[in-house]
Amino acid sequence: MQLKSRHLLGLEGVTREEIVSILDTADSFKKVLERPIPKVPTLRGKTVVNLFFEASTRTRFSFELAEKRLSADLINFSASTSSVLKGETLRDTIQNIEAMRIDFVVIRHSAVGAAHYVSQCVDAAVINAGDGAHEHPTQGLLDMMTMREHVKQFKGLKVVIIGDIKHSRVARSNIHGLKAMGAEVGICGPATLLPVEIEKMGVTVYSHIEDAMAEADVINVLRIQLERQKKGLFPSIREYRQLFGITQERYNRLGKNLVIMHPGPINRGVEIDSEVADCDASVILNQVTNGVAVRMAVLYLLSGGRPKFEGEDHE
Ligand code: CP
């Protein structure tokens, strides 16, 4: 099915049918990416601006590559080399860029609601590449695409998200997306890093990491944002690792297979040991690979493309 919205601002409110449509289309684009010439002319003549007001490795390169694979023209904006430094507002910045005729805006910003705000200032389609602690919808989609490659079905699947849920846009997009798909979602982390009344999102809260891992089919381990320690939200990195870390010892003791995920960047030896992050059950790099196909699918569907891209060869 076609997407209901012109923009992708979050996974809250996105239906199961829309998510399936995006994931099926991403599967088609993954096949394109495996061809000798991994490129199609689908977005030729369209222009995308990548507006990154915050640091990024995976999301930024993944969007850039997706746009190039679709033959779109792209321009990259970096706040540190722009007129934002001279005091230009977000509204003026985006309206001036749109005056150069663009079709898509991909935006990452530290402010919750920045993508939504931009969608009200321009005619271009807006894709949220992460807005503060709110949502990171393409990360949620690439996580679900990766899960779908490793599990039979979402219905009844137990996914536990571990770590700093409170400040995590990845957690929020995963919860909305996975609930829409019929999965059971759990969360586990220090009480100070869990949002108030998180149960209202329909998730199970685990206080002990051993219980969470024993119940889970998939664990999605979040980066511990080290600056939170300075704010006193957990006592020490060492104690966090002892209580909530996916250590090699803890994983070996579990005695069952899990699908192990992490959105990156990883703090090795803090939220997850290197031996676990790099073991056969880890799909962390598969997530990154799938990110390009998911972002191609989102750009293609928002441009009016029909689901399940049937394939056009590049000339
Ligand atoms: N997963 C993710 O958003 O990574 P980046 O911050 O490197 O884009």
PDB file of N, CA and C in Angstrom, residues 75-126:
ATOM      1  N   ILE A  75      22.344  17.462  -1.802  1.00  0.00           N
ATOM      2  CA  ILE A  75      23.222  18.463  -1.214  1.00  0.00           C
ATOM      3  C   ILE A  75      23.282  18.193   0.280  1.00  0.00           C
ATOM      4  N   ASN A  76      24.469  18.366   0.823  1.00  0.00           N
ATOM      5  CA  ASN A  76      24.683  18.089   2.239  1.00  0.00           C
ATOM      6  C   ASN A  76      24.882  19.390   2.995  1.00  0.00           C
ATOM      7  N   PHE A  77      24.159  19.485   4.089  1.00  0.00           N
ATOM      8  CA  PHE A  77      24.223  20.694   4.921  1.00  0.00           C
ATOM      9  C   PHE A  77      24.823  20.290   6.256  1.00  0.00           C
ATOM     10  N   SER A  78      25.782  21.060   6.698  1.00  0.00           N
ATOM     11  CA  SER A  78      26.364  20.811   8.012  1.00  0.00           C
ATOM     12  C   SER A  78      26.271  22.112   8.810  1.00  0.00           C
ATOM     13  N   ALA A  79      25.651  22.059   9.957  1.00  0.00           N
ATOM     14  CA  ALA A  79      25.397  23.289  10.725  1.00  0.00           C
ATOM     15  C   ALA A  79      26.686  24.054  10.998  1.00  0.00           C
ATOM     16  N   SER A  80      27.788  23.310  11.219  1.00  0.00           N
ATOM     17  CA  SER A  80      29.030  23.971  11.635  1.00  0.00           C
ATOM     18  C   SER A  80      29.677  24.794  10.518  1.00  0.00           C
ATOM     19  N   THR A  81      29.241  24.600   9.255  1.00  0.00           N
ATOM     20  CA  THR A  81      29.822  25.411   8.165  1.00  0.00           C
ATOM     21  C   THR A  81      28.726  26.226   7.460  1.00  0.00           C
ATOM     22  N   SER A  82      27.624  26.472   8.170  1.00  0.00           N
ATOM     23  CA  SER A  82      26.499  27.165   7.533  1.00  0.00           C
ATOM     24  C   SER A  82      26.250  28.521   8.196  1.00  0.00           C
ATOM     25  N   SER A  83      25.275  29.240   7.667  1.00  0.00           N
ATOM     26  CA  SER A  83      24.930  30.551   8.230  1.00  0.00           C
ATOM     27  C   SER A  83      24.143  30.447   9.535  1.00  0.00           C
ATOM     28  N   VAL A  84      23.909  29.225   9.997  1.00  0.00           N
ATOM     29  CA  VAL A  84      23.351  29.041  11.356  1.00  0.00           C
ATOM     30  C   VAL A  84      24.303  29.705  12.358  1.00  0.00           C
ATOM     31  N   LEU A  85      25.610  29.639  12.053  1.00  0.00           N
ATOM     32  CA  LEU A  85      26.607  30.247  12.946  1.00  0.00           C
ATOM     33  C   LEU A  85      26.451  31.759  13.013  1.00  0.00           C
ATOM     34  N   LYS A  86      25.810  32.334  11.981  1.00  0.00           N
ATOM     35  CA  LYS A  86      25.593  33.796  11.981  1.00  0.00           C
ATOM     36  C   LYS A  86      24.237  34.149  12.558  1.00  0.00           C
ATOM     37  N   GLY A  87      23.539  33.158  13.087  1.00  0.00           N
ATOM     38  CA  GLY A  87      22.266  33.426  13.763  1.00  0.00           C
ATOM     39  C   GLY A  87      21.031  33.141  12.920  1.00  0.00           C
ATOM     40  N   GLU A  88      21.200  32.549  11.743  1.00  0.00           N
ATOM     41  CA  GLU A  88      20.031  32.271  10.906  1.00  0.00           C
ATOM     42  C   GLU A  88      19.140  31.229  11.577  1.00  0.00           C
ATOM     43  N   THR A  89      17.825  31.431  11.489  1.00  0.00           N
ATOM     44  CA  THR A  89      16.900  30.497  12.140  1.00  0.00           C
ATOM     45  C   THR A  89      16.723  29.240  11.283  1.00  0.00           C
ATOM     46  N   LEU A  90      16.169  28.204  11.916  1.00  0.00           N
ATOM     47  CA  LEU A  90      15.894  26.957  11.196  1.00  0.00           C
ATOM     48  C   LEU A  90      14.896  27.222  10.069  1.00  0.00           C
ATOM     49  N   ARG A  91      13.890  28.027  10.350  1.00  0.00           N
ATOM     50  CA  ARG A  91      12.878  28.336   9.334  1.00  0.00           C
ATOM     51  C   ARG A  91      13.496  29.050   8.126  1.00  0.00           C
ATOM     52  N   ASP A  92      14.334  30.080   8.394  1.00  0.00           N
ATOM     53  CA  ASP A  92      14.972  30.786   7.281  1.00  0.00           C
ATOM     54  C   ASP A  92      15.921  29.865   6.523  1.00  0.00           C
ATOM     55  N   THR A  93      16.658  29.062   7.258  1.00  0.00           N
ATOM     56  CA  THR A  93      17.613  28.154   6.608  1.00  0.00           C
ATOM     57  C   THR A  93      16.880  27.241   5.637  1.00  0.00           C
ATOM     58  N   ILE A  94      15.831  26.587   6.100  1.00  0.00           N
ATOM     59  CA  ILE A  94      15.169  25.590   5.269  1.00  0.00           C
ATOM     60  C   ILE A  94      14.387  26.261   4.134  1.00  0.00           C
ATOM     61  N   GLN A  95      13.818  27.423   4.396  1.00  0.00           N
ATOM     62  CA  GLN A  95      13.065  28.086   3.311  1.00  0.00           C
ATOM     63  C   GLN A  95      14.015  28.609   2.223  1.00  0.00           C
ATOM     64  N   ASN A  96      15.218  29.043   2.620  1.00  0.00           N
ATOM     65  CA  ASN A  96      16.199  29.473   1.612  1.00  0.00           C
ATOM     66  C   ASN A  96      16.692  28.290   0.792  1.00  0.00           C
ATOM     67  N   ILE A  97      16.891  27.151   1.446  1.00  0.00           N
ATOM     68  CA  ILE A  97      17.329  25.962   0.687  1.00  0.00           C
ATOM     69  C   ILE A  97      16.198  25.513  -0.237  1.00  0.00           C
ATOM     70  N   GLU A  98      14.963  25.569   0.258  1.00  0.00           N
ATOM     71  CA  GLU A  98      13.841  25.131  -0.599  1.00  0.00           C
ATOM     72  C   GLU A  98      13.680  26.047  -1.823  1.00  0.00           C
ATOM     73  N   ALA A  99      14.043  27.333  -1.665  1.00  0.00           N
ATOM     74  CA  ALA A  99      13.937  28.265  -2.798  1.00  0.00           C
ATOM     75  C   ALA A  99      14.837  27.838  -3.956  1.00  0.00           C
ATOM     76  N   MET A 100      15.809  26.949  -3.670  1.00  0.00           N
ATOM     77  CA  MET A 100      16.688  26.440  -4.748  1.00  0.00           C
ATOM     78  C   MET A 100      16.056  25.223  -5.420  1.00  0.00           C
ATOM     79  N   ARG A 101      14.813  24.903  -5.043  1.00  0.00           N
ATOM     80  CA  ARG A 101      14.033  23.795  -5.637  1.00  0.00           C
ATOM     81  C   ARG A 101      14.554  22.433  -5.184  1.00  0.00           C
ATOM     82  N   ILE A 102      14.004  21.960  -4.118  1.00  0.00           N
ATOM     83  CA  ILE A 102      14.357  20.629  -3.608  1.00  0.00           C
ATOM     84  C   ILE A 102      13.063  19.825  -3.440  1.00  0.00           C
ATOM     85  N   ASP A 103      13.198  18.512  -3.401  1.00  0.00           N
ATOM     86  CA  ASP A 103      12.026  17.636  -3.289  1.00  0.00           C
ATOM     87  C   ASP A 103      11.928  16.963  -1.922  1.00  0.00           C
ATOM     88  N   PHE A 104      13.097  16.700  -1.299  1.00  0.00           N
ATOM     89  CA  PHE A 104      13.111  16.007  -0.005  1.00  0.00           C
ATOM     90  C   PHE A 104      14.038  16.722   0.966  1.00  0.00           C
ATOM     91  N   VAL A 105      13.652  16.709   2.225  1.00  0.00           N
ATOM     92  CA  VAL A 105      14.533  17.164   3.307  1.00  0.00           C
ATOM     93  C   VAL A 105      14.722  15.982   4.258  1.00  0.00           C
ATOM     94  N   VAL A 106      15.981  15.636   4.508  1.00  0.00           N
ATOM     95  CA  VAL A 106      16.301  14.646   5.543  1.00  0.00           C
ATOM     96  C   VAL A 106      16.915  15.457   6.672  1.00  0.00           C
ATOM     97  N   ILE A 107      16.342  15.381   7.866  1.00  0.00           N
ATOM     98  CA  ILE A 107      16.843  16.244   8.946  1.00  0.00           C
ATOM     99  C   ILE A 107      17.128  15.483  10.227  1.00  0.00           C
ATOM    100  N   ARG A 108      18.320  15.742  10.769  1.00  0.00           N
ATOM    101  CA  ARG A 108      18.648  15.315  12.141  1.00  0.00           C
ATOM    102  C   ARG A 108      18.895  16.571  12.952  1.00  0.00           C
ATOM    103  N   HIS A 109      18.257  16.623  14.117  1.00  0.00           N
ATOM    104  CA  HIS A 109      18.354  17.830  14.951  1.00  0.00           C
ATOM    105  C   HIS A 109      18.221  17.398  16.408  1.00  0.00           C
ATOM    106  N   SER A 110      18.853  18.145  17.306  1.00  0.00           N
ATOM    107  CA  SER A 110      18.783  17.787  18.728  1.00  0.00           C
ATOM    108  C   SER A 110      17.431  18.147  19.358  1.00  0.00           C
ATOM    109  N   ALA A 111      16.641  18.978  18.678  1.00  0.00           N
ATOM    110  CA  ALA A 111      15.359  19.414  19.271  1.00  0.00           C
ATOM    111  C   ALA A 111      14.227  18.450  18.918  1.00  0.00           C
ATOM    112  N   VAL A 112      13.505  18.011  19.930  1.00  0.00           N
ATOM    113  CA  VAL A 112      12.294  17.211  19.699  1.00  0.00           C
ATOM    114  C   VAL A 112      11.332  18.047  18.852  1.00  0.00           C
ATOM    115  N   GLY A 113      10.795  17.443  17.804  1.00  0.00           N
ATOM    116  CA  GLY A 113       9.801  18.153  16.984  1.00  0.00           C
ATOM    117  C   GLY A 113      10.396  18.936  15.828  1.00  0.00           C
ATOM    118  N   ALA A 114      11.736  18.919  15.672  1.00  0.00           N
ATOM    119  CA  ALA A 114      12.353  19.725  14.607  1.00  0.00           C
ATOM    120  C   ALA A 114      11.857  19.278  13.229  1.00  0.00           C
ATOM    121  N   ALA A 115      11.757  17.966  12.995  1.00  0.00           N
ATOM    122  CA  ALA A 115      11.326  17.472  11.677  1.00  0.00           C
ATOM    123  C   ALA A 115       9.874  17.881  11.419  1.00  0.00           C
ATOM    124  N   HIS A 116       9.048  17.797  12.452  1.00  0.00           N
ATOM    125  CA  HIS A 116       7.642  18.179  12.326  1.00  0.00           C
ATOM    126  C   HIS A 116       7.541  19.679  11.984  1.00  0.00           C
ATOM    127  N   TYR A 117       8.335  20.475  12.669  1.00  0.00           N
ATOM    128  CA  TYR A 117       8.338  21.926  12.425  1.00  0.00           C
ATOM    129  C   TYR A 117       8.730  22.220  10.976  1.00  0.00           C
ATOM    130  N   VAL A 118       9.809  21.562  10.515  1.00  0.00           N
ATOM    131  CA  VAL A 118      10.271  21.801   9.142  1.00  0.00           C
ATOM    132  C   VAL A 118       9.192  21.397   8.139  1.00  0.00           C
ATOM    133  N   SER A 119       8.467  20.312   8.449  1.00  0.00           N
ATOM    134  CA  SER A 119       7.417  19.850   7.512  1.00  0.00           C
ATOM    135  C   SER A 119       6.313  20.896   7.352  1.00  0.00           C
ATOM    136  N   GLN A 120       6.192  21.789   8.347  1.00  0.00           N
ATOM    137  CA  GLN A 120       5.182  22.847   8.255  1.00  0.00           C
ATOM    138  C   GLN A 120       5.708  24.093   7.547  1.00  0.00           C
ATOM    139  N   CYS A 121       7.030  24.146   7.330  1.00  0.00           N
ATOM    140  CA  CYS A 121       7.639  25.339   6.714  1.00  0.00           C
ATOM    141  C   CYS A 121       7.888  25.166   5.225  1.00  0.00           C
ATOM    142  N   VAL A 122       7.863  23.923   4.730  1.00  0.00           N
ATOM    143  CA  VAL A 122       8.247  23.687   3.326  1.00  0.00           C
ATOM    144  C   VAL A 122       7.235  22.784   2.630  1.00  0.00           C
ATOM    145  N   ASP A 123       7.283  22.773   1.295  1.00  0.00           N
ATOM    146  CA  ASP A 123       6.438  21.859   0.514  1.00  0.00           C
ATOM    147  C   ASP A 123       7.120  20.508   0.297  1.00  0.00           C
ATOM    148  N   ALA A 124       8.431  20.462   0.451  1.00  0.00           N
ATOM    149  CA  ALA A 124       9.172  19.212   0.220  1.00  0.00           C
ATOM    150  C   ALA A 124       8.736  18.143   1.222  1.00  0.00           C
ATOM    151  N   ALA A 125       8.948  16.858   0.855  1.00  0.00           N
ATOM    152  CA  ALA A 125       8.681  15.762   1.792  1.00  0.00           C
ATOM    153  C   ALA A 125       9.819  15.711   2.815  1.00  0.00           C
ATOM    154  N   VAL A 126       9.454  15.538   4.093  1.00  0.00           N
ATOM    155  CA  VAL A 126      10.455  15.588   5.170  1.00  0.00           C
ATOM    156  C   VAL A 126      10.614  14.200   5.790  1.00  0.00           C
TER     157      VAL A 126
END
